[in-house]
């Protein structure tokens, strides 16, 4: 059965890296990955033209008819309020209840690991970040902006349902892999985050084979630098997961390589959103400098979501090989531009 995939190239370097990911997808289609691509012209250009962000009826059609969405990046300095980016990205995450942001972090070559005496084998973990609650719900208010008495208040929201389902997804993955799990919070300073520890204590009895640890986020951030090899699965709130995932991406070669999946693990077949995490990078947009590997590896997560695990594994092997050959962009040790790096990847993919 043909799976329909919506593609939103978006802003900045998004169209450049997504173009290379789609070239890779064309290769996979020749090998039996049966997908139909539906490209949606959403982003800052459309918003500036007619005010369109992501119309509700279109978002509903995508939800009904597509198995997955591949997103490049959203964010443009010409839209300082980020209205279109909010509606596109957060609209999909929240309206489709994509409660788990899954961030695999795996160093693909020793030279990319910036830590002394550590190799690529020491950086191999997955972060499960809660994706619909926490500090990103937009709850709060401001008083007296621009005055000496200015006050800004932000609230965070953690529900038992939200915490439990994210932790359960992390537990399930850890149990499947035979990996240890660490849950992180800051409940010693923010008592409301104690819900994470309470739910963790309840769930761990259901997963006796999983080695479980709980660490305050500042301690975990430090230990990830000192001993990244001690960590395999990390479960975190929206804010802490966001921060730690970018920190860990730096340990594996940088954001240009980092893929992500926004999924609803409790319901197999639920639509998923897949995107590189480097952002729109407007400072290098249009210059042919963007690293396409984050987008290509996100495509790998997407095809795995569609049931093509072998092709996803081929993508990872090809990424390792182009980095080993230095047939990649300058940010990861090569000399190629975006298009040439995409072609180098395809050449290797055909051989692995």
mmCIF file of C-alpha atoms in Angstrom:
data_model
loop_
_atom_site.group_PDB
_atom_site.id
_atom_site.type_symbol
_atom_site.label_atom_id
_atom_site.label_comp_id
_atom_site.label_asym_id
_atom_site.label_seq_id
_atom_site.Cartn_x
_atom_site.Cartn_y
_atom_site.Cartn_z
ATOM 1 C CA UNK A 1 0.000 0.000 0.000
ATOM 2 C CA UNK A 2 1.324 3.420 -0.940
ATOM 3 C CA UNK A 3 2.082 5.693 1.997
ATOM 4 C CA UNK A 4 1.519 9.396 1.500
ATOM 5 C CA UNK A 5 4.176 11.736 2.910
ATOM 6 C CA UNK A 6 3.599 15.470 3.184
ATOM 7 C CA UNK A 7 6.702 17.604 2.739
ATOM 8 C CA UNK A 8 7.088 21.122 4.115
ATOM 9 C CA UNK A 9 10.467 22.506 3.090
ATOM 10 C CA UNK A 10 9.833 25.706 5.034
ATOM 11 C CA UNK A 11 12.262 28.560 5.550
ATOM 12 C CA UNK A 12 15.944 29.399 5.380
ATOM 13 C CA UNK A 13 18.052 26.329 4.653
ATOM 14 C CA UNK A 14 14.977 24.099 4.899
ATOM 15 C CA UNK A 15 14.364 23.931 1.123
ATOM 16 C CA UNK A 16 18.053 23.239 0.465
ATOM 17 C CA UNK A 17 18.356 20.264 2.800
ATOM 18 C CA UNK A 18 14.903 18.860 2.024
ATOM 19 C CA UNK A 19 15.771 18.869 -1.690
ATOM 20 C CA UNK A 20 18.629 16.484 -0.912
ATOM 21 C CA UNK A 21 16.477 14.319 1.344
ATOM 22 C CA UNK A 22 13.929 13.977 -1.451
ATOM 23 C CA UNK A 23 16.666 12.877 -3.834
ATOM 24 C CA UNK A 24 17.508 10.146 -1.342
ATOM 25 C CA UNK A 25 13.832 9.237 -1.097
ATOM 26 C CA UNK A 26 13.755 8.830 -4.879
ATOM 27 C CA UNK A 27 16.561 6.295 -4.535
ATOM 28 C CA UNK A 28 14.632 4.413 -1.865
ATOM 29 C CA UNK A 29 11.515 4.343 -4.018
ATOM 30 C CA UNK A 30 13.506 2.512 -6.658
ATOM 31 C CA UNK A 31 14.238 -0.106 -4.005
ATOM 32 C CA UNK A 32 10.621 -0.676 -3.079
ATOM 33 C CA UNK A 33 9.781 2.049 -0.580
ATOM 34 C CA UNK A 34 6.278 2.811 -1.832
ATOM 35 C CA UNK A 35 5.517 6.436 -1.012
ATOM 36 C CA UNK A 36 3.693 9.329 -2.600
ATOM 37 C CA UNK A 37 5.117 12.788 -1.925
ATOM 38 C CA UNK A 38 2.816 15.764 -1.383
ATOM 39 C CA UNK A 39 4.741 19.034 -1.220
ATOM 40 C CA UNK A 40 3.065 21.872 0.672
ATOM 41 C CA UNK A 41 4.224 25.462 0.012
ATOM 42 C CA UNK A 42 4.010 26.572 3.634
ATOM 43 C CA UNK A 43 6.439 28.910 5.329
ATOM 44 C CA UNK A 44 7.403 32.534 5.663
ATOM 45 C CA UNK A 45 7.059 33.325 1.958
ATOM 46 C CA UNK A 46 3.458 32.166 1.912
ATOM 47 C CA UNK A 47 2.715 33.928 5.179
ATOM 48 C CA UNK A 48 4.166 37.226 3.967
ATOM 49 C CA UNK A 49 2.267 36.882 0.705
ATOM 50 C CA UNK A 50 -1.243 36.286 2.025
ATOM 51 C CA UNK A 51 -1.122 35.606 5.779
ATOM 52 C CA UNK A 52 -1.424 31.821 5.415
ATOM 53 C CA UNK A 53 0.188 29.767 8.172
ATOM 54 C CA UNK A 54 -1.275 26.239 8.217
ATOM 55 C CA UNK A 55 -5.022 26.342 7.524
ATOM 56 C CA UNK A 56 -7.009 24.035 9.780
ATOM 57 C CA UNK A 57 -8.719 22.271 6.893
ATOM 58 C CA UNK A 58 -5.357 21.538 5.254
ATOM 59 C CA UNK A 59 -3.869 20.310 8.532
ATOM 60 C CA UNK A 60 -6.858 18.007 8.978
ATOM 61 C CA UNK A 61 -6.445 16.659 5.450
ATOM 62 C CA UNK A 62 -2.785 15.938 6.103
ATOM 63 C CA UNK A 63 -3.742 14.122 9.299
ATOM 64 C CA UNK A 64 -6.372 12.030 7.498
ATOM 65 C CA UNK A 65 -4.430 11.136 4.373
ATOM 66 C CA UNK A 66 -0.738 11.063 5.285
ATOM 67 C CA UNK A 67 1.403 8.601 7.197
ATOM 68 C CA UNK A 68 4.123 11.134 7.940
ATOM 69 C CA UNK A 69 5.375 14.675 7.421
ATOM 70 C CA UNK A 70 8.943 15.648 6.537
ATOM 71 C CA UNK A 71 9.714 19.205 7.638
ATOM 72 C CA UNK A 72 12.781 21.257 6.765
ATOM 73 C CA UNK A 73 12.741 24.217 9.133
ATOM 74 C CA UNK A 74 10.542 27.162 10.025
ATOM 75 C CA UNK A 75 11.609 30.583 11.197
ATOM 76 C CA UNK A 76 12.389 33.775 9.307
ATOM 77 C CA UNK A 77 13.705 37.137 10.570
ATOM 78 C CA UNK A 78 11.078 38.858 8.425
ATOM 79 C CA UNK A 79 8.457 37.370 10.754
ATOM 80 C CA UNK A 80 9.888 38.341 14.148
ATOM 81 C CA UNK A 81 6.826 37.120 16.011
ATOM 82 C CA UNK A 82 7.151 33.666 14.480
ATOM 83 C CA UNK A 83 3.409 33.380 13.893
ATOM 84 C CA UNK A 84 3.723 31.041 10.920
ATOM 85 C CA UNK A 85 6.370 28.896 12.612
ATOM 86 C CA UNK A 86 4.181 28.508 15.695
ATOM 87 C CA UNK A 87 1.155 27.450 13.685
ATOM 88 C CA UNK A 88 3.082 25.037 11.479
ATOM 89 C CA UNK A 89 5.365 23.296 13.955
ATOM 90 C CA UNK A 90 3.522 23.503 17.251
ATOM 91 C CA UNK A 91 0.227 23.109 15.414
ATOM 92 C CA UNK A 92 1.247 19.665 14.220
ATOM 93 C CA UNK A 93 2.788 18.611 17.509
ATOM 94 C CA UNK A 94 -0.188 19.569 19.628
ATOM 95 C CA UNK A 95 -3.187 19.020 17.345
ATOM 96 C CA UNK A 96 -1.933 15.567 16.338
ATOM 97 C CA UNK A 97 -0.875 14.782 19.933
ATOM 98 C CA UNK A 98 2.714 13.949 18.998
ATOM 99 C CA UNK A 99 3.696 13.703 22.633
ATOM 100 C CA UNK A 100 7.153 12.156 22.234
ATOM 101 C CA UNK A 101 9.998 14.048 20.627
ATOM 102 C CA UNK A 102 12.571 11.320 20.018
ATOM 103 C CA UNK A 103 16.137 12.492 19.461
ATOM 104 C CA UNK A 104 18.663 9.775 18.584
ATOM 105 C CA UNK A 105 22.211 10.916 19.335
ATOM 106 C CA UNK A 106 24.909 8.744 17.786
ATOM 107 C CA UNK A 107 28.375 9.900 16.864
ATOM 108 C CA UNK A 108 29.251 8.608 13.397
ATOM 109 C CA UNK A 109 33.007 9.225 13.482
ATOM 110 C CA UNK A 110 35.636 9.674 16.177
ATOM 111 C CA UNK A 111 36.751 13.087 14.903
ATOM 112 C CA UNK A 112 33.279 14.483 15.514
ATOM 113 C CA UNK A 113 33.405 13.819 19.273
ATOM 114 C CA UNK A 114 34.811 16.964 20.944
ATOM 115 C CA UNK A 115 35.642 15.267 24.264
ATOM 116 C CA UNK A 116 39.161 14.210 25.162
ATOM 117 C CA UNK A 117 39.704 10.434 25.223
ATOM 118 C CA UNK A 118 36.182 9.716 23.984
ATOM 119 C CA UNK A 119 35.294 7.994 20.729
ATOM 120 C CA UNK A 120 32.131 7.594 18.689
ATOM 121 C CA UNK A 121 31.345 4.446 20.649
ATOM 122 C CA UNK A 122 30.945 6.579 23.783
ATOM 123 C CA UNK A 123 28.163 8.721 22.302
ATOM 124 C CA UNK A 124 25.151 6.561 21.495
ATOM 125 C CA UNK A 125 21.897 7.431 23.226
ATOM 126 C CA UNK A 126 18.281 8.422 22.663
ATOM 127 C CA UNK A 127 16.409 11.266 24.337
ATOM 128 C CA UNK A 128 12.673 11.043 24.916
ATOM 129 C CA UNK A 129 11.412 14.591 25.356
ATOM 130 C CA UNK A 130 7.833 15.317 26.382
ATOM 131 C CA UNK A 131 6.470 17.333 23.473
ATOM 132 C CA UNK A 132 3.095 18.857 24.387
ATOM 133 C CA UNK A 133 3.323 20.134 27.978
ATOM 134 C CA UNK A 134 5.866 21.633 30.355
ATOM 135 C CA UNK A 135 7.176 25.141 29.913
ATOM 136 C CA UNK A 136 6.098 25.382 26.284
ATOM 137 C CA UNK A 137 2.347 25.545 26.778
ATOM 138 C CA UNK A 138 2.394 29.335 26.600
ATOM 139 C CA UNK A 139 0.858 29.851 30.039
ATOM 140 C CA UNK A 140 1.777 33.067 31.792
ATOM 141 C CA UNK A 141 1.518 36.804 31.483
ATOM 142 C CA UNK A 142 3.449 40.036 31.484
ATOM 143 C CA UNK A 143 2.934 43.281 33.356
ATOM 144 C CA UNK A 144 4.497 46.641 32.698
ATOM 145 C CA UNK A 145 6.648 45.689 29.747
ATOM 146 C CA UNK A 146 9.419 48.230 29.232
ATOM 147 C CA UNK A 147 8.967 49.822 32.652
ATOM 148 C CA UNK A 148 11.048 49.601 35.805
ATOM 149 C CA UNK A 149 8.312 47.489 37.349
ATOM 150 C CA UNK A 150 8.185 44.936 34.526
ATOM 151 C CA UNK A 151 7.188 41.422 35.544
ATOM 152 C CA UNK A 152 7.141 38.345 33.308
ATOM 153 C CA UNK A 153 5.477 35.184 34.597
ATOM 154 C CA UNK A 154 5.718 31.789 32.924
ATOM 155 C CA UNK A 155 3.898 28.674 34.096
ATOM 156 C CA UNK A 156 4.715 25.061 33.370
ATOM 157 C CA UNK A 157 2.120 22.313 33.151
ATOM 158 C CA UNK A 158 2.757 18.629 33.852
ATOM 159 C CA UNK A 159 -0.180 16.218 33.866
ATOM 160 C CA UNK A 160 -0.073 12.647 35.114
ATOM 161 C CA UNK A 161 -1.317 11.489 31.718
ATOM 162 C CA UNK A 162 1.374 13.436 29.893
ATOM 163 C CA UNK A 163 4.227 12.382 32.155
ATOM 164 C CA UNK A 164 3.165 8.747 32.331
ATOM 165 C CA UNK A 165 2.821 8.181 28.604
ATOM 166 C CA UNK A 166 6.197 9.790 27.863
ATOM 167 C CA UNK A 167 7.922 7.756 30.561
ATOM 168 C CA UNK A 168 6.199 4.595 29.382
ATOM 169 C CA UNK A 169 7.469 5.185 25.843
ATOM 170 C CA UNK A 170 10.998 5.636 27.173
ATOM 171 C CA UNK A 171 10.683 2.524 29.351
ATOM 172 C CA UNK A 172 9.412 0.469 26.407
ATOM 173 C CA UNK A 173 12.346 1.541 24.252
ATOM 174 C CA UNK A 174 14.879 0.931 27.023
ATOM 175 C CA UNK A 175 13.445 -2.514 27.694
ATOM 176 C CA UNK A 176 13.506 -3.414 23.996
ATOM 177 C CA UNK A 177 17.155 -2.381 23.664
ATOM 178 C CA UNK A 178 18.304 -3.636 27.055
ATOM 179 C CA UNK A 179 19.545 -0.146 27.857
ATOM 180 C CA UNK A 180 19.505 1.809 31.138
ATOM 181 C CA UNK A 181 17.084 4.713 31.598
ATOM 182 C CA UNK A 182 17.682 7.987 33.381
ATOM 183 C CA UNK A 183 14.856 10.412 34.137
ATOM 184 C CA UNK A 184 15.821 14.012 34.744
ATOM 185 C CA UNK A 185 14.029 16.881 36.484
ATOM 186 C CA UNK A 186 14.689 19.780 38.853
ATOM 187 C CA UNK A 187 12.207 18.979 41.580
ATOM 188 C CA UNK A 188 14.612 20.076 44.330
ATOM 189 C CA UNK A 189 14.095 23.669 43.140
ATOM 190 C CA UNK A 190 10.737 23.351 41.342
ATOM 191 C CA UNK A 191 8.460 21.201 43.535
ATOM 192 C CA UNK A 192 5.828 20.802 40.797
ATOM 193 C CA UNK A 193 8.296 18.641 38.895
ATOM 194 C CA UNK A 194 8.064 16.057 41.637
ATOM 195 C CA UNK A 195 5.297 14.471 39.566
ATOM 196 C CA UNK A 196 8.006 13.067 37.313
ATOM 197 C CA UNK A 197 9.632 11.237 40.235
ATOM 198 C CA UNK A 198 6.335 9.936 41.558
ATOM 199 C CA UNK A 199 5.220 8.534 38.207
ATOM 200 C CA UNK A 200 8.674 7.065 37.577
ATOM 201 C CA UNK A 201 8.529 5.240 40.913
ATOM 202 C CA UNK A 202 5.168 3.740 39.992
ATOM 203 C CA UNK A 203 6.171 2.639 36.505
ATOM 204 C CA UNK A 204 9.536 1.100 37.309
ATOM 205 C CA UNK A 205 7.834 -1.873 38.965
ATOM 206 C CA UNK A 206 6.382 -2.767 35.551
ATOM 207 C CA UNK A 207 9.849 -2.836 33.974
ATOM 208 C CA UNK A 208 12.033 -4.867 36.374
ATOM 209 C CA UNK A 209 14.674 -5.544 33.708
ATOM 210 C CA UNK A 210 15.374 -1.834 33.093
ATOM 211 C CA UNK A 211 18.106 -0.224 35.176
ATOM 212 C CA UNK A 212 16.626 3.111 36.270
ATOM 213 C CA UNK A 213 18.248 6.254 37.612
ATOM 214 C CA UNK A 214 16.926 9.720 38.386
ATOM 215 C CA UNK A 215 19.163 12.762 38.237
ATOM 216 C CA UNK A 216 18.634 16.473 38.588
ATOM 217 C CA UNK A 217 19.124 18.106 35.216
ATOM 218 C CA UNK A 218 22.203 20.118 36.172
ATOM 219 C CA UNK A 219 23.952 16.979 37.420
ATOM 220 C CA UNK A 220 22.994 15.097 34.281
ATOM 221 C CA UNK A 221 24.240 17.900 32.012
ATOM 222 C CA UNK A 222 27.626 17.740 33.714
ATOM 223 C CA UNK A 223 27.828 13.956 33.615
ATOM 224 C CA UNK A 224 26.992 13.868 29.909
ATOM 225 C CA UNK A 225 30.204 15.810 29.338
ATOM 226 C CA UNK A 226 32.288 13.712 31.707
ATOM 227 C CA UNK A 227 30.869 10.264 30.954
ATOM 228 C CA UNK A 228 28.495 10.214 27.968
ATOM 229 C CA UNK A 229 28.969 6.453 27.683
ATOM 230 C CA UNK A 230 27.012 5.951 30.920
ATOM 231 C CA UNK A 231 23.773 7.062 29.283
ATOM 232 C CA UNK A 232 21.573 5.293 26.748
ATOM 233 C CA UNK A 233 17.981 6.472 27.246
ATOM 234 C CA UNK A 234 17.078 9.833 28.779
ATOM 235 C CA UNK A 235 13.512 10.877 29.609
ATOM 236 C CA UNK A 236 12.887 14.572 30.198
ATOM 237 C CA UNK A 237 10.333 17.336 30.219
ATOM 238 C CA UNK A 238 9.821 19.571 27.210
ATOM 239 C CA UNK A 239 12.321 22.260 28.210
ATOM 240 C CA UNK A 240 14.997 19.999 29.656
ATOM 241 C CA UNK A 241 14.717 17.574 26.763
ATOM 242 C CA UNK A 242 15.108 20.432 24.308
ATOM 243 C CA UNK A 243 18.266 21.706 26.001
ATOM 244 C CA UNK A 244 19.878 18.324 26.631
ATOM 245 C CA UNK A 245 19.201 17.134 23.083
ATOM 246 C CA UNK A 246 21.103 20.073 21.625
ATOM 247 C CA UNK A 247 23.920 19.566 24.123
ATOM 248 C CA UNK A 248 24.162 15.910 23.150
ATOM 249 C CA UNK A 249 24.023 16.763 19.456
ATOM 250 C CA UNK A 250 27.186 18.796 19.992
ATOM 251 C CA UNK A 251 28.836 15.683 21.426
ATOM 252 C CA UNK A 252 28.030 13.808 18.211
ATOM 253 C CA UNK A 253 29.210 16.344 15.664
ATOM 254 C CA UNK A 254 26.740 19.206 15.812
ATOM 255 C CA UNK A 255 23.178 20.112 14.944
ATOM 256 C CA UNK A 256 23.776 19.683 11.238
ATOM 257 C CA UNK A 257 23.776 15.917 11.721
ATOM 258 C CA UNK A 258 20.923 15.656 14.211
ATOM 259 C CA UNK A 259 17.597 14.038 13.252
ATOM 260 C CA UNK A 260 14.360 13.964 15.212
ATOM 261 C CA UNK A 261 10.969 12.296 15.273
ATOM 262 C CA UNK A 262 7.735 13.637 16.755
ATOM 263 C CA UNK A 263 5.512 10.629 17.335
ATOM 264 C CA UNK A 264 2.633 9.102 19.286
ATOM 265 C CA UNK A 265 4.207 5.801 20.379
ATOM 266 C CA UNK A 266 1.052 4.411 22.005
ATOM 267 C CA UNK A 267 -0.700 4.173 18.624
ATOM 268 C CA UNK A 268 1.196 2.371 15.848
ATOM 269 C CA UNK A 269 0.300 3.867 12.498
ATOM 270 C CA UNK A 270 -0.349 7.315 13.958
ATOM 271 C CA UNK A 271 1.012 10.112 11.772
ATOM 272 C CA UNK A 272 4.539 11.223 12.641
ATOM 273 C CA UNK A 273 6.512 14.421 12.035
ATOM 274 C CA UNK A 274 10.201 14.152 11.155
ATOM 275 C CA UNK A 275 12.639 17.051 10.982
ATOM 276 C CA UNK A 276 16.292 17.984 11.306
ATOM 277 C CA UNK A 277 16.841 20.102 14.388
ATOM 278 C CA UNK A 278 19.295 22.676 13.036
ATOM 279 C CA UNK A 279 16.638 25.322 12.445
ATOM 280 C CA UNK A 280 16.307 27.630 9.466
ATOM 281 C CA UNK A 281 19.806 29.180 9.819
ATOM 282 C CA UNK A 282 18.992 32.302 7.765
ATOM 283 C CA UNK A 283 22.606 33.470 7.984
ATOM 284 C CA UNK A 284 23.736 30.694 5.626
ATOM 285 C CA UNK A 285 20.555 30.228 3.587
ATOM 286 C CA UNK A 286 21.105 30.229 -0.165
ATOM 287 C CA UNK A 287 24.882 29.881 0.125
ATOM 288 C CA UNK A 288 25.114 26.131 -0.422
ATOM 289 C CA UNK A 289 26.702 25.558 2.980
ATOM 290 C CA UNK A 290 23.919 23.699 4.778
ATOM 291 C CA UNK A 291 24.614 20.142 5.901
ATOM 292 C CA UNK A 292 21.932 17.857 4.402
ATOM 293 C CA UNK A 293 22.692 14.891 6.661
ATOM 294 C CA UNK A 294 20.336 15.973 9.450
ATOM 295 C CA UNK A 295 17.457 16.046 6.968
ATOM 296 C CA UNK A 296 18.543 12.789 5.343
ATOM 297 C CA UNK A 297 18.829 11.029 8.704
ATOM 298 C CA UNK A 298 15.397 12.388 9.640
ATOM 299 C CA UNK A 299 14.155 10.774 6.445
ATOM 300 C CA UNK A 300 15.711 7.581 7.778
ATOM 301 C CA UNK A 301 13.577 7.826 10.912
ATOM 302 C CA UNK A 302 10.553 8.460 8.696
ATOM 303 C CA UNK A 303 11.048 5.377 6.547
ATOM 304 C CA UNK A 304 11.590 3.306 9.695
ATOM 305 C CA UNK A 305 8.254 4.671 10.934
ATOM 306 C CA UNK A 306 6.716 3.407 7.690
ATOM 307 C CA UNK A 307 8.114 -0.072 8.326
ATOM 308 C CA UNK A 308 11.281 0.020 6.224
ATOM 309 C CA UNK A 309 13.862 -0.645 8.935
ATOM 310 C CA UNK A 310 16.433 -2.059 6.520
ATOM 311 C CA UNK A 311 16.408 1.089 4.388
ATOM 312 C CA UNK A 312 16.708 3.243 7.504
ATOM 313 C CA UNK A 313 19.769 1.214 8.519
ATOM 314 C CA UNK A 314 21.251 1.755 5.041
ATOM 315 C CA UNK A 315 20.881 5.491 5.476
ATOM 316 C CA UNK A 316 22.809 5.376 8.744
ATOM 317 C CA UNK A 317 25.584 3.260 7.211
ATOM 318 C CA UNK A 318 25.854 5.627 4.273
ATOM 319 C CA UNK A 319 26.069 8.608 6.630
ATOM 320 C CA UNK A 320 28.935 6.943 8.479
ATOM 321 C CA UNK A 321 30.736 6.237 5.224
ATOM 322 C CA UNK A 322 30.514 9.741 3.721
ATOM 323 C CA UNK A 323 31.800 11.172 7.000
ATOM 324 C CA UNK A 324 34.659 8.680 7.059
ATOM 325 C CA UNK A 325 35.573 9.739 3.498
ATOM 326 C CA UNK A 326 35.089 13.420 4.375
ATOM 327 C CA UNK A 327 32.671 13.695 1.466
ATOM 328 C CA UNK A 328 30.531 16.117 3.416
ATOM 329 C CA UNK A 329 30.079 19.782 4.264
ATOM 330 C CA UNK A 330 32.741 21.884 6.076
ATOM 331 C CA UNK A 331 30.965 21.830 9.463
ATOM 332 C CA UNK A 332 31.777 18.111 9.762
ATOM 333 C CA UNK A 333 35.220 18.068 8.200
ATOM 334 C CA UNK A 334 34.544 18.087 4.470
ATOM 335 C CA UNK A 335 34.745 20.589 1.655
ATOM 336 C CA UNK A 336 31.531 19.967 -0.269
ATOM 337 C CA UNK A 337 28.518 22.190 -0.704
ATOM 338 C CA UNK A 338 24.981 21.080 0.043
ATOM 339 C CA UNK A 339 24.167 19.650 -3.392
ATOM 340 C CA UNK A 340 27.530 17.916 -3.804
ATOM 341 C CA UNK A 341 27.222 16.430 -0.312
ATOM 342 C CA UNK A 342 23.796 15.133 -1.243
ATOM 343 C CA UNK A 343 25.175 13.520 -4.394
ATOM 344 C CA UNK A 344 28.076 11.980 -2.467
ATOM 345 C CA UNK A 345 25.594 10.473 -0.051
ATOM 346 C CA UNK A 346 23.522 8.993 -2.876
ATOM 347 C CA UNK A 347 26.625 7.507 -4.501
ATOM 348 C CA UNK A 348 27.539 5.793 -1.242
ATOM 349 C CA UNK A 349 23.960 4.730 -0.542
ATOM 350 C CA UNK A 350 23.874 2.839 -3.824
ATOM 351 C CA UNK A 351 26.866 0.801 -2.684
ATOM 352 C CA UNK A 352 26.025 -0.030 0.943
#
